[in-house]
mmCIF file of C-alpha atoms in Angstrom:
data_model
loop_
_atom_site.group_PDB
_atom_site.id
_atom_site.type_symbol
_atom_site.label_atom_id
_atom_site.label_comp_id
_atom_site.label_asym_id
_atom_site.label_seq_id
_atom_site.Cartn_x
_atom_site.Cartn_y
_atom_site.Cartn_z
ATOM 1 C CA UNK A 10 -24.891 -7.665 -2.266
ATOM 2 C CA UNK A 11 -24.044 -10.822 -0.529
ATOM 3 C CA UNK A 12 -20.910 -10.800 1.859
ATOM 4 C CA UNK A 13 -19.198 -14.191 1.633
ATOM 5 C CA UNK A 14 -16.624 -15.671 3.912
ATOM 6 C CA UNK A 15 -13.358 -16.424 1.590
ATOM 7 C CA UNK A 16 -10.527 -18.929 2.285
ATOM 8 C CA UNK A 17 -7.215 -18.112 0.904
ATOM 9 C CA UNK A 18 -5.698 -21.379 -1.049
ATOM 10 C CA UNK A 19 -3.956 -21.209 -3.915
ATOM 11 C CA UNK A 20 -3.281 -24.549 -5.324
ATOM 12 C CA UNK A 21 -0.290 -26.852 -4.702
ATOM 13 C CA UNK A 22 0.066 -26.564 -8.430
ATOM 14 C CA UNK A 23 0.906 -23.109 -8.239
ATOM 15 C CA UNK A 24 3.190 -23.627 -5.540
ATOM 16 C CA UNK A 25 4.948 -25.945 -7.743
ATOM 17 C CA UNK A 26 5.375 -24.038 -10.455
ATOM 18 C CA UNK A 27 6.535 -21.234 -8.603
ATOM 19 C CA UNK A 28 9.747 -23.157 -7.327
ATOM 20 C CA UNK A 29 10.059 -24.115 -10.815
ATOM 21 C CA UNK A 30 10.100 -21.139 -12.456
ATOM 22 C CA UNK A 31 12.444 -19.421 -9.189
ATOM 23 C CA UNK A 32 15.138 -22.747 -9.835
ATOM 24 C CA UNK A 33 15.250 -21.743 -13.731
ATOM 25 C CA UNK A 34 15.875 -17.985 -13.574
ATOM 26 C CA UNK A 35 17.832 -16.934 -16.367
ATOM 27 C CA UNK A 36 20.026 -14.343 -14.600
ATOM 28 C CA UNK A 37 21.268 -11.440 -16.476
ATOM 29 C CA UNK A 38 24.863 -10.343 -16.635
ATOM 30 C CA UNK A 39 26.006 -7.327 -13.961
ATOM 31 C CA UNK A 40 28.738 -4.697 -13.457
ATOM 32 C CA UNK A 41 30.880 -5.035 -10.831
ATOM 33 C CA UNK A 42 30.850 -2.627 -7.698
ATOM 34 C CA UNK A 43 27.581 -1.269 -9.445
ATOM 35 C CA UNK A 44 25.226 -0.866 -6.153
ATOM 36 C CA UNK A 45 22.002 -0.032 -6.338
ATOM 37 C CA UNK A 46 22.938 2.800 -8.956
ATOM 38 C CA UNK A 47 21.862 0.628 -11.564
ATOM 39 C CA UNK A 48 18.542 -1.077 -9.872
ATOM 40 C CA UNK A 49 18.523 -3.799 -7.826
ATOM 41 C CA UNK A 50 21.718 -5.613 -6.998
ATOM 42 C CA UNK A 51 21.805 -9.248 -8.933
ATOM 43 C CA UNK A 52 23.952 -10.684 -5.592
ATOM 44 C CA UNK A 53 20.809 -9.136 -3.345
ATOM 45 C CA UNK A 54 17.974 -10.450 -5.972
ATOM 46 C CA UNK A 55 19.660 -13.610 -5.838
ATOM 47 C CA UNK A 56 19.809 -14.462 -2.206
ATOM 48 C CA UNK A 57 16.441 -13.331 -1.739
ATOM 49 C CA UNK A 58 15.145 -15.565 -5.123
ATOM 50 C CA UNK A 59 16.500 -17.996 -2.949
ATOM 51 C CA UNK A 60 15.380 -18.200 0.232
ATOM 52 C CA UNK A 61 11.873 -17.392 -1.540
ATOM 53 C CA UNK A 62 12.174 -20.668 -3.426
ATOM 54 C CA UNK A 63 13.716 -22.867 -0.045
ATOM 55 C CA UNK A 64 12.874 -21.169 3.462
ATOM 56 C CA UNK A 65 9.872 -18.859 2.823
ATOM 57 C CA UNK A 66 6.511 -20.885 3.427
ATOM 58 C CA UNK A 67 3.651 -20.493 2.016
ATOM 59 C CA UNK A 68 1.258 -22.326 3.738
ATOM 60 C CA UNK A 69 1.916 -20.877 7.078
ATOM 61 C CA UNK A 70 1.740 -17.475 5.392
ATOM 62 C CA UNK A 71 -1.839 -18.755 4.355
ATOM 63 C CA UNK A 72 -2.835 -19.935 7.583
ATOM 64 C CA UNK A 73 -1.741 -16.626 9.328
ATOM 65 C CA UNK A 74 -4.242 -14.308 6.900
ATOM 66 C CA UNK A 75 -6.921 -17.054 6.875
ATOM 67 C CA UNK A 76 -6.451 -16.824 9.988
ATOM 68 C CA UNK A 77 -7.604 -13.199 10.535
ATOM 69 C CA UNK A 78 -11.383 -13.406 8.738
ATOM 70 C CA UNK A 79 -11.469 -12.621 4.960
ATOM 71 C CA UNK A 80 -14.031 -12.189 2.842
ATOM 72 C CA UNK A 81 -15.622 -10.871 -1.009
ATOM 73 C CA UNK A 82 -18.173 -8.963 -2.311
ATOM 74 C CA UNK A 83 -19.458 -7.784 -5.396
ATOM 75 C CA UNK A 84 -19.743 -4.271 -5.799
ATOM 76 C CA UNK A 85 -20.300 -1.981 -9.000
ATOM 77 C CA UNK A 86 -19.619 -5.306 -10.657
ATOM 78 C CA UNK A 87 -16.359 -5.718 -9.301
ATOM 79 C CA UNK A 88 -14.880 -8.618 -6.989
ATOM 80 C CA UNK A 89 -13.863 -6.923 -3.922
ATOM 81 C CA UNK A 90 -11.811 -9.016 -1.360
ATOM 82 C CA UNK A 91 -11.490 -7.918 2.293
ATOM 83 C CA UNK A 92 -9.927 -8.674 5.597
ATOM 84 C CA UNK A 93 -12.607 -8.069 8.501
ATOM 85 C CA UNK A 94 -11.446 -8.213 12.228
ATOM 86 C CA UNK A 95 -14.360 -7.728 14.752
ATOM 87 C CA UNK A 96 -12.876 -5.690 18.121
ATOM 88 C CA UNK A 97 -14.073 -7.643 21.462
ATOM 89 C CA UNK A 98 -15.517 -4.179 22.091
ATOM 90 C CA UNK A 99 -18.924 -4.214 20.764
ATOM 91 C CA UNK A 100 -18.588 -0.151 21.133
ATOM 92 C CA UNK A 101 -14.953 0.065 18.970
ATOM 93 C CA UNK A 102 -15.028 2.280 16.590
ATOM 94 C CA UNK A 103 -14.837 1.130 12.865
ATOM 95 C CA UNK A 104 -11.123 1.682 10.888
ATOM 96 C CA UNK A 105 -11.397 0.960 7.270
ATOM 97 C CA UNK A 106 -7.133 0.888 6.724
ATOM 98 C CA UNK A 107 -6.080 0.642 2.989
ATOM 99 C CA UNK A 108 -2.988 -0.106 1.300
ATOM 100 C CA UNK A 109 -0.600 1.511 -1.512
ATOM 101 C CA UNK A 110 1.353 0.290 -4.132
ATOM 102 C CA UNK A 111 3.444 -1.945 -4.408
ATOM 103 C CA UNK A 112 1.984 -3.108 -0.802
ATOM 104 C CA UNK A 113 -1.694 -5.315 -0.395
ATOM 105 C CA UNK A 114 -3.683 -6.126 2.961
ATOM 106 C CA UNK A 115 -0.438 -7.605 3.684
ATOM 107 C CA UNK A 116 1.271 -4.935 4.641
ATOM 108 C CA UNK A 117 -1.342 -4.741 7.868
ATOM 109 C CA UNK A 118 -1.281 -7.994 9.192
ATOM 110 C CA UNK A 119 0.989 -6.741 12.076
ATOM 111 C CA UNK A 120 -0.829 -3.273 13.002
ATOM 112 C CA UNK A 121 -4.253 -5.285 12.957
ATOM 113 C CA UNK A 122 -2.978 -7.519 15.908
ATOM 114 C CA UNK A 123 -2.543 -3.978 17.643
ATOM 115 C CA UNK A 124 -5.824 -2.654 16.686
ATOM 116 C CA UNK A 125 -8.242 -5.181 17.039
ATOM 117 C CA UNK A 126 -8.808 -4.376 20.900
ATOM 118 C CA UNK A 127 -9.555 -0.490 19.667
ATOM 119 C CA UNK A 128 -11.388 -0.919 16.485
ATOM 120 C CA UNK A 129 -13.208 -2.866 14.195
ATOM 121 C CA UNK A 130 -11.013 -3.264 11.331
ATOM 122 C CA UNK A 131 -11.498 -3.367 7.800
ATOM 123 C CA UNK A 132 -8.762 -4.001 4.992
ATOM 124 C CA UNK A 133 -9.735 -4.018 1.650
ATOM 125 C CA UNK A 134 -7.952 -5.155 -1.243
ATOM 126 C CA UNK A 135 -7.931 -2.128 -3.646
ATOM 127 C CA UNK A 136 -9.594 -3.122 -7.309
ATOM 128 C CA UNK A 137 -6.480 -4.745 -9.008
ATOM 129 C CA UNK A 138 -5.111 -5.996 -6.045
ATOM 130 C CA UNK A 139 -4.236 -9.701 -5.046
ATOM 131 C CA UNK A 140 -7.486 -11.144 -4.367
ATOM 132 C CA UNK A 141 -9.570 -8.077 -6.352
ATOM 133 C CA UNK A 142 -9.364 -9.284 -9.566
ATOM 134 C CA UNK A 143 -10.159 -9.934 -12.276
ATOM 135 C CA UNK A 144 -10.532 -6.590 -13.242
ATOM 136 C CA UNK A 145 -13.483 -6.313 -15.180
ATOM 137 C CA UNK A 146 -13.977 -2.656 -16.501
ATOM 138 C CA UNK A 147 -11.702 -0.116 -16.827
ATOM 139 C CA UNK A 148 -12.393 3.332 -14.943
ATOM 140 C CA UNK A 149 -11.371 1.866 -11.486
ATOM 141 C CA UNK A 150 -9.379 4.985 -10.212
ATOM 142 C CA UNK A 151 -9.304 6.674 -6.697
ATOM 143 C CA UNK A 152 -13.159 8.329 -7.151
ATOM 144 C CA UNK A 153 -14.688 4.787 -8.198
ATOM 145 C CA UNK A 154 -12.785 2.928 -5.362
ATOM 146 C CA UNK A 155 -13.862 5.618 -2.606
ATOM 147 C CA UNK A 156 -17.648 4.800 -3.639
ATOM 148 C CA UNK A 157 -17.197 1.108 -3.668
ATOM 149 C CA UNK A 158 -15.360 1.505 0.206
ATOM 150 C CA UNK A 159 -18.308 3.752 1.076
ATOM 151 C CA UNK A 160 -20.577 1.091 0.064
ATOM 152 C CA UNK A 161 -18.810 -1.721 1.523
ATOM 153 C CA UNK A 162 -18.548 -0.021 4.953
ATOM 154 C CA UNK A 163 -22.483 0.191 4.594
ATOM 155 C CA UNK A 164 -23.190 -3.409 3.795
ATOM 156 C CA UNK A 165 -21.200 -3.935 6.991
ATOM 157 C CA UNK A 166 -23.674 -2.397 9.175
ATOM 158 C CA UNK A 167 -21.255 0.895 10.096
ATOM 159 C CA UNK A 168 -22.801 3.629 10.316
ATOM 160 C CA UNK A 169 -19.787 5.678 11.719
ATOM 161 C CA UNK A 170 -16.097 5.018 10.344
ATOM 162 C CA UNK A 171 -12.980 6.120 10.563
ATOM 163 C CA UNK A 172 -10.428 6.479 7.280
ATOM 164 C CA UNK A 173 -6.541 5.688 7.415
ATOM 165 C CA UNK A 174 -4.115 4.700 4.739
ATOM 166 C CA UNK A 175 -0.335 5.702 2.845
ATOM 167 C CA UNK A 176 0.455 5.754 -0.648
ATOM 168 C CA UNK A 177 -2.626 5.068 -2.659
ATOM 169 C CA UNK A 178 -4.383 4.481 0.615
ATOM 170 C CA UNK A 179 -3.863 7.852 1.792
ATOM 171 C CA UNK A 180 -5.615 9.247 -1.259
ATOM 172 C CA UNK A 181 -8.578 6.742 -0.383
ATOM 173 C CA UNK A 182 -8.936 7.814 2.486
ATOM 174 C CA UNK A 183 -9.292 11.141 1.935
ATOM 175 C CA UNK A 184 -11.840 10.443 -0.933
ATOM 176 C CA UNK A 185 -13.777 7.748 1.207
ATOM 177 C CA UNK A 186 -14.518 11.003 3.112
ATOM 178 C CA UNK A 187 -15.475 13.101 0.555
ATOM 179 C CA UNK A 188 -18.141 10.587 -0.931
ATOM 180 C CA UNK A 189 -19.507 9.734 2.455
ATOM 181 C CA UNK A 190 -18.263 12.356 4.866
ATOM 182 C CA UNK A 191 -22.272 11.956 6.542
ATOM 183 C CA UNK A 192 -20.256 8.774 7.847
ATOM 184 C CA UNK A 193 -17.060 9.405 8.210
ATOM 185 C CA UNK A 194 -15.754 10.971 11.520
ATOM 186 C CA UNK A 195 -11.932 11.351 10.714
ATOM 187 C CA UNK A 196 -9.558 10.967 8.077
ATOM 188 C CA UNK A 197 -5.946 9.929 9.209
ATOM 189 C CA UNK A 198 -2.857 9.252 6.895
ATOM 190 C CA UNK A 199 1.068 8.264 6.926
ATOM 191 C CA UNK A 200 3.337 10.271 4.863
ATOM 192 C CA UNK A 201 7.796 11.062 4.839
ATOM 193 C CA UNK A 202 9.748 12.738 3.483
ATOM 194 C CA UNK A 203 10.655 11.051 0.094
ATOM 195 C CA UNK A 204 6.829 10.976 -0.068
ATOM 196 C CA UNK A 205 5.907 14.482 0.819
ATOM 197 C CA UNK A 206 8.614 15.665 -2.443
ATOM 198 C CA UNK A 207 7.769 12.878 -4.559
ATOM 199 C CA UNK A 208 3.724 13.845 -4.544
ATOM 200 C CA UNK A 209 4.886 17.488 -4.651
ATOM 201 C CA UNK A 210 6.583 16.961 -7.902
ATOM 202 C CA UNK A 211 3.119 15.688 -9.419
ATOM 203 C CA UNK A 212 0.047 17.365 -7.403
ATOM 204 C CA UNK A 213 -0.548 21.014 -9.071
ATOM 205 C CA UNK A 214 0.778 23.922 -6.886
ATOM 206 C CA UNK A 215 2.231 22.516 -4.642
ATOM 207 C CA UNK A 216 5.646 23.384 -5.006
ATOM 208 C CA UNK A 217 4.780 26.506 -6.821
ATOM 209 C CA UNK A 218 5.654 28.760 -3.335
ATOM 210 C CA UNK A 219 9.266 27.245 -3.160
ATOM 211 C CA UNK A 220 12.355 29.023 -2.331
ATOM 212 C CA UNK A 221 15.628 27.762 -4.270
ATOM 213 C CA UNK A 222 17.478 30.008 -1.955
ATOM 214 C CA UNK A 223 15.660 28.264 1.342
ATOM 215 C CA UNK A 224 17.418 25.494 2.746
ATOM 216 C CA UNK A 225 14.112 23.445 3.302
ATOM 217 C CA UNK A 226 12.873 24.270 -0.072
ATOM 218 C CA UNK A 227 16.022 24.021 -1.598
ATOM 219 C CA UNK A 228 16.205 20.147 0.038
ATOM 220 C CA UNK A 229 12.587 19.527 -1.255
ATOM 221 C CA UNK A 230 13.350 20.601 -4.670
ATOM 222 C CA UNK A 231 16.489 18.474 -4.990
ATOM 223 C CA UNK A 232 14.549 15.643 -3.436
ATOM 224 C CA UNK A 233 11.852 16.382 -6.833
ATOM 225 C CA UNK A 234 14.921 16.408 -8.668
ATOM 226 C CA UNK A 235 16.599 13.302 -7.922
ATOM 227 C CA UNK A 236 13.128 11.438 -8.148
ATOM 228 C CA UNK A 237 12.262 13.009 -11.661
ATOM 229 C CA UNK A 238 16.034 11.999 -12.533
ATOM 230 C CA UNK A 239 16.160 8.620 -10.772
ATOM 231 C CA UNK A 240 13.060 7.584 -9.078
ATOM 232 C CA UNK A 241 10.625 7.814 -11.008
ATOM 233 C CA UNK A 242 11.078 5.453 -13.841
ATOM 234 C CA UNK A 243 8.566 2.836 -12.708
ATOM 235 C CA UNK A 244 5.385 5.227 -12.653
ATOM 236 C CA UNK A 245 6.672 6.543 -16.043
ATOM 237 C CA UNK A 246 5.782 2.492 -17.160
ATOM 238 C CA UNK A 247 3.037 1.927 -15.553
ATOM 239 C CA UNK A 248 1.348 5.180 -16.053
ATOM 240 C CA UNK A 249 1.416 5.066 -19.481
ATOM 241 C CA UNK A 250 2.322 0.978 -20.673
ATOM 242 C CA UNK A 251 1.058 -0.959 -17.591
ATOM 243 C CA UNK A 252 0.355 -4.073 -20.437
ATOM 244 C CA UNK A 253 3.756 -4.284 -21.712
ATOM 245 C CA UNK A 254 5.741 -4.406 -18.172
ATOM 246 C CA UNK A 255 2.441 -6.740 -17.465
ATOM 247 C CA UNK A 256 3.842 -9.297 -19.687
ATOM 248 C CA UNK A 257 7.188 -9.484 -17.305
ATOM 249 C CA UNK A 258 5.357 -9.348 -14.192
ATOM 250 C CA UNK A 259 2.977 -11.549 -14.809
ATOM 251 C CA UNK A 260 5.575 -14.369 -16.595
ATOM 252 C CA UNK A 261 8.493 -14.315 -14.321
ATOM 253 C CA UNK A 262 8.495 -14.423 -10.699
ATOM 254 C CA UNK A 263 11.888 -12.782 -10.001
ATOM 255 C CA UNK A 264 10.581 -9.870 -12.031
ATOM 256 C CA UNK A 265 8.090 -9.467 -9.695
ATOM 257 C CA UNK A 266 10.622 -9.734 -6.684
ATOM 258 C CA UNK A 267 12.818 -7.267 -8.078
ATOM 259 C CA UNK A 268 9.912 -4.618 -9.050
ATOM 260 C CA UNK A 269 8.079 -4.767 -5.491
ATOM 261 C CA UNK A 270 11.448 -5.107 -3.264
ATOM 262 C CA UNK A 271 13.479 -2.330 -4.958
ATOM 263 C CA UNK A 272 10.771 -0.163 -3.352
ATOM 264 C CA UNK A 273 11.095 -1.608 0.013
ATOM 265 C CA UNK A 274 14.686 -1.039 0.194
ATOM 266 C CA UNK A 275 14.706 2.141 -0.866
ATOM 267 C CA UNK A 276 10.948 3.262 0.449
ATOM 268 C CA UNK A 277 12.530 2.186 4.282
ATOM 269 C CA UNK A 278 14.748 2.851 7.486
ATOM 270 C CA UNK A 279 13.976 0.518 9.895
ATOM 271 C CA UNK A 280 14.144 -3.322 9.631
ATOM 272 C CA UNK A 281 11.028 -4.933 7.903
ATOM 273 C CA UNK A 282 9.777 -8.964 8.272
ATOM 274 C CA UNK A 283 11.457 -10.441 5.238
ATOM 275 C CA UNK A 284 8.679 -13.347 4.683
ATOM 276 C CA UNK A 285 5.933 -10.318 5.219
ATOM 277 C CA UNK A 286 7.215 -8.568 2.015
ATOM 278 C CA UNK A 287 7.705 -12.406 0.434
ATOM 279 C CA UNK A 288 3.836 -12.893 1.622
ATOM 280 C CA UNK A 289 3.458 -9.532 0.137
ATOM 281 C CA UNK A 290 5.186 -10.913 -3.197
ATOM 282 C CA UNK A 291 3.107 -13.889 -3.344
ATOM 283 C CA UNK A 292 -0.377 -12.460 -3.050
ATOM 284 C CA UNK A 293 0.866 -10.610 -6.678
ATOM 285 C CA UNK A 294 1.914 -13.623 -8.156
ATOM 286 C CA UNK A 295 -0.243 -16.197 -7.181
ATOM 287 C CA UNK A 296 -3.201 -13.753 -8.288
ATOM 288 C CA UNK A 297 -1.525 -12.481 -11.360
ATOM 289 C CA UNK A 298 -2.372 -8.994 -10.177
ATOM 290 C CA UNK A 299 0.900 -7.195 -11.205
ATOM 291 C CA UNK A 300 -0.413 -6.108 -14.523
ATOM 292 C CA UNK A 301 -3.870 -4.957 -13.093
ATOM 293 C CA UNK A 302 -2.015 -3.690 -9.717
ATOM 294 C CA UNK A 303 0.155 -1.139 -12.372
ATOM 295 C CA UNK A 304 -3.393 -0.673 -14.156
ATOM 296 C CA UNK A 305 -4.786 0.764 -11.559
ATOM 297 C CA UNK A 306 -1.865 3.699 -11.022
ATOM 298 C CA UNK A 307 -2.982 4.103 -15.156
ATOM 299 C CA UNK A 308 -6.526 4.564 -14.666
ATOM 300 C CA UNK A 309 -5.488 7.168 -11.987
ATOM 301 C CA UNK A 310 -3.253 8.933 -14.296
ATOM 302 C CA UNK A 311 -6.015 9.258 -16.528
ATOM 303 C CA UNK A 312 -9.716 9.945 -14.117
ATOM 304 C CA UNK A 313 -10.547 12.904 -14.364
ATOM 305 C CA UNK A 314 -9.703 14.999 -11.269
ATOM 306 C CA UNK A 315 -10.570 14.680 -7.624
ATOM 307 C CA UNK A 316 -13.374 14.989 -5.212
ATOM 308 C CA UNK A 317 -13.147 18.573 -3.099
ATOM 309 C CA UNK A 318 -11.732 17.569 0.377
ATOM 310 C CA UNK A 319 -14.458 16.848 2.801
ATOM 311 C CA UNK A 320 -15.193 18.906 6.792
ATOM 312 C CA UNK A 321 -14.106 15.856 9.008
ATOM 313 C CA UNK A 322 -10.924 15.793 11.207
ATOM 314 C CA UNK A 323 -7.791 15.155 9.353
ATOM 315 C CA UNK A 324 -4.544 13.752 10.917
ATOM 316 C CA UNK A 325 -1.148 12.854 9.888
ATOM 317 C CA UNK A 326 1.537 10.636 11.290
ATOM 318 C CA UNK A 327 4.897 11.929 10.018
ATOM 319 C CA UNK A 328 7.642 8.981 9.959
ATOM 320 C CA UNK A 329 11.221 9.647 9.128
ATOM 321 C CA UNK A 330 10.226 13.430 9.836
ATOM 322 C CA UNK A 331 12.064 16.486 9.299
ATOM 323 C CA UNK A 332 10.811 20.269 8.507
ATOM 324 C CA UNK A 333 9.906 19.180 4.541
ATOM 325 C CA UNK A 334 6.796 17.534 5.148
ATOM 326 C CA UNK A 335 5.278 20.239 6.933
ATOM 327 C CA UNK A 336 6.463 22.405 4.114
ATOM 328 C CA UNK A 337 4.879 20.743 1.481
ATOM 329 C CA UNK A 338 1.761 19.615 3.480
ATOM 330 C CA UNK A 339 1.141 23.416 5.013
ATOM 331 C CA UNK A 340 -1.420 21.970 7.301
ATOM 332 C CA UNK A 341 -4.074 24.071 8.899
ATOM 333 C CA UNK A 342 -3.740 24.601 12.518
ATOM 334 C CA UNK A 343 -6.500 22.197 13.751
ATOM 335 C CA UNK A 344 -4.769 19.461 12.174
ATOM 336 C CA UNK A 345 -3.505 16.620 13.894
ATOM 337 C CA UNK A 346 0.111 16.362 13.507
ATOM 338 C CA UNK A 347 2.635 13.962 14.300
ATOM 339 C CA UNK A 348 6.363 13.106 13.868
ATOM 340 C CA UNK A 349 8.243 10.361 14.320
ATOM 341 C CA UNK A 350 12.234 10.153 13.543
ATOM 342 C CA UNK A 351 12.490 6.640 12.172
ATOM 343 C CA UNK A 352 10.007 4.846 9.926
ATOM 344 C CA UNK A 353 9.397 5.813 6.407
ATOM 345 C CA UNK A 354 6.679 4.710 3.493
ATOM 346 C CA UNK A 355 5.603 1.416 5.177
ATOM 347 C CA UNK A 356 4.767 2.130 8.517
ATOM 348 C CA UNK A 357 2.786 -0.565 9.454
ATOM 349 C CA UNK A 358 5.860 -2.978 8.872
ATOM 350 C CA UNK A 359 8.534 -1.003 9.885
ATOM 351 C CA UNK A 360 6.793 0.130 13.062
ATOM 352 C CA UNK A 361 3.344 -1.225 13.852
ATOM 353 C CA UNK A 362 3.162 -0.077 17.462
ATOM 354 C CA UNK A 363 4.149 3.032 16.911
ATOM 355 C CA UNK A 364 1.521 3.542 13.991
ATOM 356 C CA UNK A 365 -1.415 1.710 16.246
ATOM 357 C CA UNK A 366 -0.980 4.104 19.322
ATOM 358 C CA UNK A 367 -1.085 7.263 17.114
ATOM 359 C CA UNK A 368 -4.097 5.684 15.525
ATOM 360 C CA UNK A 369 -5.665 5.342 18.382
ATOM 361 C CA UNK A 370 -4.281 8.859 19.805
ATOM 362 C CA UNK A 371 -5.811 10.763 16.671
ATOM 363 C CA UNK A 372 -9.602 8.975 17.207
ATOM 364 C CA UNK A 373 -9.564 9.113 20.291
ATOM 365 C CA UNK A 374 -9.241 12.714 19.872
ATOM 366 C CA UNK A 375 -11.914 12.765 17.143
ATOM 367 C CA UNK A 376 -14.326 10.628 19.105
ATOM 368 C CA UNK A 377 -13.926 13.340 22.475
ATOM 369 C CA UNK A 378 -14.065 16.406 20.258
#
């Protein structure tokens, strides 16, 4: 049960061998005037490969998360890493933020800087993730993970949290509340609209009230369309063969590039910190987590159901919002809700301060209620 600080270095060796492997890419062949039709552009992998392997740094990268407090635990026999930023306000309310895929803690080193005066912050890495690993047993889905974050949050002395997250985070944060909802005083997430239609194209019923002949269900159902068609072939993989695309991920570091930053440029609108996504990058392949990362989205696949929504306070923040969220969501009428035009999966890069003020506009709303 021991909490123990942890220092982030990977070893120069690793370093090394990084460049190495980046200067001896064996680059496939490409189509001309192709785009993005195809998958990532070889011209865009390229340049990026490049200034991975001679501008991006490391070591400053290091310093910056070291920087912020991180630590591990054990819990339910699993290695649990976590970023833990104190608020100078001994009163602050407690924020346990977690990430999606293909993201990490990384993703939040910007929206912590505009948190820590509000909240006491807590990022874990999800089972799988960068420094969560190795992966010891399997069964580490969404239900699993929301008992381990109730227990860490309890080991930390907080007796009264709040939840937020996107992605995979979104659906933690939900089911942190429904394990420990005696604890839990709100339960805040970040959605869009590729989102919204992408989870209604999985989750059960809800696209079951759709009109075809209803302009904002007709845009919703080609949205599940075009992802079924076109977006969707990388949870198809890792869903069902996370071992095999494993083998690429975990052997060749442009593979890696191209399977986390396809998602970024498509997954965004608004301008994102290039060496926070190559940070981002890093964290998988230094820890060899892109095979367990994908393992994870398997085990959820295959868990068995999900934990009946709990009574707290539930908000979201809407970014890149039009009508089709709402649609899909249907929200009750107590329900926080918020939209923003610009912004769309990764919120806390694209738009930090905008995500920290509606944080702290939706507890601050729980906290006076």
């Amino acid at each position: 049960m021991d909490i123990q600080p942890f220092t982030i270095a990977i070893p120069q060796a690793d370093v090394d061998d990084l460049a190495d492997r980046l200067a001896r890419t064996r680059w496939p062949a490409s189509l001309p005037g192709d785009g993005w039709s195809r998958g990532v552009p070889l011209e865009f992998l390229r340049e990026l490969a490049d200034y991975w392997a001679t501008r991006y740094d490391w070591r400053a990268a290091e310093a910056r998360l070291n920087a912020l407090g991180q630590f591990t635990t054990e819990i339910d026999g699993q290695r649990i890493h976590f970023t833990h930023v104190r608020s100078e306000r001994p009163d602050a309310l407690a924020l346990l933020i977690t990430h999606g895929y293909p993201s990490s803690f990384v993703e939040f080193t910007a929206l912590i800087e505009h948190l820590r005066r509000d909240f006491h912050v807590v990022a874990p890495s999800v089972p799988g993730f960068g420094f969560s690993t190795p992966v010891r047993a399997t069964g580490w889905a969404m239900g699993r993970t929301a008992r381990a974050w109730a227990e860490l949050m309890r080991r930390l002395g907080y007796d009264r949290y709040g939840t937020h997250g996107g992605d995979i985070g979104a659906g933690l944060a939900g089911e942190v509340a429904s394990v420990d909802g005696a604890h839990v005083v709100g339960v805040h997430v970040v959605t869009d609209p590729l989102t919204a239609a992408n989870t209604a194209t999985f989750l059960p019923g809800l696209a079951d009230g759709l009109d075809p002949a209803d302009p904002t269900d007709r845009l919703i159902l080609d949205r599940m369309d075009r992802f079924r068609r076109e977006g969707s072939g990388y949870l198809a993989i890792q869903n069902s063969r996370p071992q095999t695309i494993g083998y690429l991920l975990n052997d060749s570091p442009v593979g890696q590039l191209g399977w986390i930053a396809e998602k970024f440029e498509e997954w965004t609108d608004l301008p994102y910190d290039r060496d926070q996504l190559l940070t981002n990058v890093s964290l998988y392949w230094f820890t060899g987590s892109g095979v367990t990362a994908a393992g994870f989205l398997y085990e959820q696949t295959h868990a068995m159901g999900w934990t009946p929504p709990a009574a707290v306070p539930h908000g979201f923040a809407v970014f890149g919002a039009d009508p089709t969220v709402r649609r899909v969501i249907n929200p009750s009428a107590d329900t926080y809700w918020a939209e923003y035009p610009r912004g769309l999966h990764f919120p806390a890069m694209e738009a930090p301060e905008v995500l920290a003020a509606d944080l702290r506009t939706f507890f601050g709303k729980v906290s006076a209620s």
